[in-house]
PDB file of C-alpha atoms in Angstrom:
ATOM      1  CA  MET A 207      52.961 -54.175  -2.736  1.00 76.00           C
ATOM      2  CA  LYS A 208      50.645 -51.452  -2.421  1.00 72.00           C
ATOM      3  CA  ALA A 209      50.703 -50.706  -6.129  1.00 80.00           C
ATOM      4  CA  ASP A 210      49.924 -54.083  -7.065  1.00 86.00           C
ATOM      5  CA  HIS A 211      46.925 -53.876  -4.933  1.00 84.00           C
ATOM      6  CA  VAL A 212      48.192 -56.168  -2.227  1.00 84.00           C
ATOM      7  CA  PRO A 213      45.479 -55.955   0.346  1.00 85.00           C
ATOM      8  CA  ILE A 214      47.879 -54.699   3.244  1.00 87.00           C
ATOM      9  CA  ASP A 215      46.234 -52.536   5.868  1.00 90.00           C
ATOM     10  CA  GLY A 216      49.176 -52.231   8.534  1.00 94.00           C
ATOM     11  CA  PHE A 217      52.800 -52.744   9.471  1.00 93.00           C
ATOM     12  CA  GLY A 218      54.298 -54.137  12.474  1.00 95.00           C
ATOM     13  CA  MET A 219      57.619 -53.084  13.449  1.00 95.00           C
ATOM     14  CA  GLN A 220      59.612 -55.157  15.894  1.00 94.00           C
ATOM     15  CA  ALA A 221      61.356 -53.416  18.710  1.00 96.00           C
ATOM     16  CA  HIS A 222      63.933 -55.221  20.762  1.00 97.00           C
ATOM     17  CA  LEU A 223      66.239 -52.434  21.827  1.00 97.00           C
ATOM     18  CA  ALA A 224      69.677 -52.875  23.743  1.00 98.00           C
ATOM     19  CA  LEU A 225      71.246 -49.773  25.324  1.00 98.00           C
ATOM     20  CA  GLN A 226      74.564 -51.131  24.158  1.00 96.00           C
ATOM     21  CA  TYR A 227      73.554 -50.617  20.742  1.00 96.00           C
ATOM     22  CA  GLY A 228      72.153 -47.066  20.864  1.00 95.00           C
ATOM     23  CA  PHE A 229      68.774 -46.014  20.088  1.00 95.00           C
ATOM     24  CA  PRO A 230      67.101 -45.702  16.960  1.00 92.00           C
ATOM     25  CA  TYR A 231      66.969 -42.140  16.470  1.00 92.00           C
ATOM     26  CA  GLN A 232      65.006 -42.114  13.150  1.00 95.00           C
ATOM     27  CA  MET A 233      62.192 -44.139  14.458  1.00 96.00           C
ATOM     28  CA  GLN A 234      59.733 -41.853  14.409  1.00 97.00           C
ATOM     29  CA  GLN A 235      60.577 -40.894  10.378  1.00 97.00           C
ATOM     30  CA  ASN A 236      60.395 -44.632   9.544  1.00 96.00           C
ATOM     31  CA  ILE A 237      57.011 -44.726  11.182  1.00 98.00           C
ATOM     32  CA  GLN A 238      55.820 -41.639   9.426  1.00 98.00           C
ATOM     33  CA  ARG A 239      56.985 -43.508   6.327  1.00 96.00           C
ATOM     34  CA  PHE A 240      54.993 -46.391   6.462  1.00 95.00           C
ATOM     35  CA  ALA A 241      52.028 -44.249   7.472  1.00 97.00           C
ATOM     36  CA  ASP A 242      52.780 -42.050   4.393  1.00 95.00           C
ATOM     37  CA  LEU A 243      52.278 -45.293   2.110  1.00 92.00           C
ATOM     38  CA  GLY A 244      48.694 -45.461   3.628  1.00 92.00           C
ATOM     39  CA  VAL A 245      48.786 -48.004   6.571  1.00 95.00           C
ATOM     40  CA  ASP A 246      48.672 -48.110  10.201  1.00 97.00           C
ATOM     41  CA  VAL A 247      51.565 -48.837  12.352  1.00 98.00           C
ATOM     42  CA  ALA A 248      52.410 -50.841  15.272  1.00 98.00           C
ATOM     43  CA  ILE A 249      55.410 -51.025  17.100  1.00 98.00           C
ATOM     44  CA  THR A 250      55.263 -54.669  18.368  1.00 94.00           C
ATOM     45  CA  GLU A 251      57.398 -56.928  20.878  1.00 95.00           C
ATOM     46  CA  LEU A 252      58.968 -53.725  22.330  1.00 97.00           C
ATOM     47  CA  ASP A 253      61.822 -54.643  24.862  1.00 98.00           C
ATOM     48  CA  ILE A 254      65.030 -52.472  25.813  1.00 98.00           C
ATOM     49  CA  ARG A 255      67.478 -54.771  27.332  1.00 98.00           C
ATOM     50  CA  MET A 256      70.865 -53.887  29.548  1.00 98.00           C
ATOM     51  CA  SER A 257      73.682 -55.871  30.438  1.00 98.00           C
ATOM     52  CA  LEU A 258      73.349 -56.922  33.799  1.00 98.00           C
ATOM     53  CA  PRO A 259      73.224 -56.098  36.589  1.00 97.00           C
ATOM     54  CA  SER A 260      71.005 -53.111  36.278  1.00 97.00           C
ATOM     55  CA  ASP A 261      71.643 -49.774  37.550  1.00 98.00           C
ATOM     56  CA  ALA A 262      70.535 -46.469  38.238  1.00 98.00           C
ATOM     57  CA  THR A 263      72.147 -44.919  35.351  1.00 98.00           C
ATOM     58  CA  LYS A 264      71.121 -48.028  33.339  1.00 98.00           C
ATOM     59  CA  LEU A 265      67.215 -47.690  34.272  1.00 98.00           C
ATOM     60  CA  ALA A 266      67.357 -43.839  33.537  1.00 98.00           C
ATOM     61  CA  GLN A 267      68.682 -44.711  29.992  1.00 98.00           C
ATOM     62  CA  GLN A 268      66.167 -47.470  29.269  1.00 98.00           C
ATOM     63  CA  ALA A 269      63.154 -45.137  30.921  1.00 98.00           C
ATOM     64  CA  ASP A 270      64.363 -42.346  28.292  1.00 98.00           C
ATOM     65  CA  TRP A 271      64.347 -44.815  25.490  1.00 98.00           C
ATOM     66  CA  TYR A 272      60.766 -45.995  26.605  1.00 98.00           C
ATOM     67  CA  GLY A 273      59.567 -42.571  26.701  1.00 98.00           C
ATOM     68  CA  GLN A 274      60.840 -41.842  23.250  1.00 97.00           C
ATOM     69  CA  VAL A 275      59.170 -44.760  21.660  1.00 98.00           C
ATOM     70  CA  THR A 276      55.886 -43.855  23.160  1.00 98.00           C
ATOM     71  CA  SER A 277      56.458 -40.257  21.945  1.00 97.00           C
ATOM     72  CA  ASP A 278      57.406 -41.325  18.606  1.00 97.00           C
ATOM     73  CA  CYS A 279      54.580 -43.454  18.003  1.00 98.00           C
ATOM     74  CA  LEU A 280      52.264 -40.871  19.486  1.00 97.00           C
ATOM     75  CA  ALA A 281      53.883 -38.321  17.094  1.00 97.00           C
ATOM     76  CA  VAL A 282      52.511 -40.195  13.934  1.00 98.00           C
ATOM     77  CA  ARG A 283      48.556 -40.355  13.668  1.00 97.00           C
ATOM     78  CA  ARG A 284      48.346 -43.525  11.931  1.00 98.00           C
ATOM     79  CA  CYS A 285      50.532 -45.175  14.872  1.00 98.00           C
ATOM     80  CA  VAL A 286      47.963 -47.219  16.308  1.00 98.00           C
ATOM     81  CA  GLY A 287      49.652 -49.004  19.496  1.00 97.00           C
ATOM     82  CA  ILE A 288      52.745 -50.201  21.298  1.00 97.00           C
ATOM     83  CA  THR A 289      52.755 -53.889  22.534  1.00 97.00           C
ATOM     84  CA  LEU A 290      55.465 -54.628  24.926  1.00 96.00           C
ATOM     85  CA  TRP A 291      56.989 -58.140  24.734  1.00 94.00           C
ATOM     86  CA  GLY A 292      55.633 -59.089  28.139  1.00 91.00           C
ATOM     87  CA  TYR A 293      55.446 -56.590  31.008  1.00 88.00           C
ATOM     88  CA  SER A 294      57.900 -57.855  33.985  1.00 95.00           C
ATOM     89  CA  ASP A 295      61.571 -58.893  34.293  1.00 97.00           C
ATOM     90  CA  ARG A 296      60.229 -62.057  35.817  1.00 95.00           C
ATOM     91  CA  HIS A 297      59.161 -63.753  33.008  1.00 92.00           C
ATOM     92  CA  SER A 298      61.321 -62.247  30.063  1.00 96.00           C
ATOM     93  CA  TRP A 299      62.553 -64.627  27.486  1.00 96.00           C
ATOM     94  CA  ILE A 300      65.815 -62.123  27.092  1.00 97.00           C
ATOM     95  CA  PRO A 301      68.165 -63.817  29.474  1.00 96.00           C
ATOM     96  CA  SER A 302      67.704 -67.435  28.114  1.00 96.00           C
ATOM     97  CA  VAL A 303      68.682 -65.909  25.003  1.00 97.00           C
ATOM     98  CA  PHE A 304      71.233 -63.093  26.048  1.00 97.00           C
ATOM     99  CA  PRO A 305      73.112 -64.583  28.714  1.00 97.00           C
ATOM    100  CA  GLY A 306      74.181 -61.606  31.171  1.00 98.00           C
ATOM    101  CA  GLU A 307      71.320 -59.391  29.740  1.00 98.00           C
ATOM    102  CA  GLY A 308      67.756 -58.553  31.290  1.00 98.00           C
ATOM    103  CA  ALA A 309      65.898 -56.035  33.227  1.00 98.00           C
ATOM    104  CA  ALA A 310      64.063 -55.525  29.412  1.00 98.00           C
ATOM    105  CA  LEU A 311      60.585 -54.405  30.966  1.00 98.00           C
ATOM    106  CA  PRO A 312      58.770 -51.723  32.870  1.00 98.00           C
ATOM    107  CA  TRP A 313      58.325 -53.734  35.818  1.00 97.00           C
ATOM    108  CA  ASP A 314      61.200 -55.788  37.693  1.00 97.00           C
ATOM    109  CA  GLU A 315      61.161 -59.386  38.853  1.00 95.00           C
ATOM    110  CA  ASN A 316      59.149 -58.504  41.843  1.00 96.00           C
ATOM    111  CA  LEU A 317      56.228 -56.579  39.597  1.00 96.00           C
ATOM    112  CA  THR A 318      57.264 -53.068  40.945  1.00 97.00           C
ATOM    113  CA  HIS A 319      57.728 -50.371  38.167  1.00 96.00           C
ATOM    114  CA  LYS A 320      60.725 -49.209  37.248  1.00 98.00           C
ATOM    115  CA  PRO A 321      61.343 -45.523  36.073  1.00 98.00           C
ATOM    116  CA  ALA A 322      60.481 -47.113  32.314  1.00 98.00           C
ATOM    117  CA  TYR A 323      56.917 -47.350  33.385  1.00 97.00           C
ATOM    118  CA  ASP A 324      56.787 -43.876  34.659  1.00 98.00           C
ATOM    119  CA  ALA A 325      58.286 -42.536  31.184  1.00 98.00           C
ATOM    120  CA  ILE A 326      55.700 -44.388  29.248  1.00 97.00           C
ATOM    121  CA  ARG A 327      52.720 -42.732  31.488  1.00 97.00           C
ATOM    122  CA  ASN A 328      54.420 -39.442  31.307  1.00 97.00           C
ATOM    123  CA  ALA A 329      54.349 -39.591  27.216  1.00 97.00           C
ATOM    124  CA  LEU A 330      51.040 -40.514  27.122  1.00 96.00           C
ATOM    125  CA  THR A 331      49.770 -37.869  29.898  1.00 94.00           C
ATOM    126  CA  ALA A 332      51.874 -35.163  27.729  1.00 90.00           C
ATOM    127  CA  VAL A 333      49.499 -36.110  24.712  1.00 79.00           C
ATOM    128  CA  GLY A 334      46.222 -34.526  26.729  1.00 67.00           C
ATOM    129  CA  SER A 335      47.776 -31.835  28.120  1.00 63.00           C
TER     130      SER A 335
END
């Protein structure tokens, strides 16, 4: 499309991830691949769901993934942002679409931040170090 002079300035990558399906370890390479085409890249609709109930092991894995996605975006100059698909489990769309799954966002239903929040913060803080 770029070769045909279609005015494309950016590309959004939806990121509805699920612990039970594994992490997309090629994410940084895919972000870079689109950036190399001369477009800005945004990770959109990020959430990382799990089978309920959540537990410390699942929350730790989810935190690792949130941190990795954040680091993958930060590693590519043309990755211009990450948009979460909501911020708290209280208003998440996931339980109504994927029964038995949820706990996908960095804040729980009581608006208390989870380990995922800390992982995002740590990845962002590491950039300035």
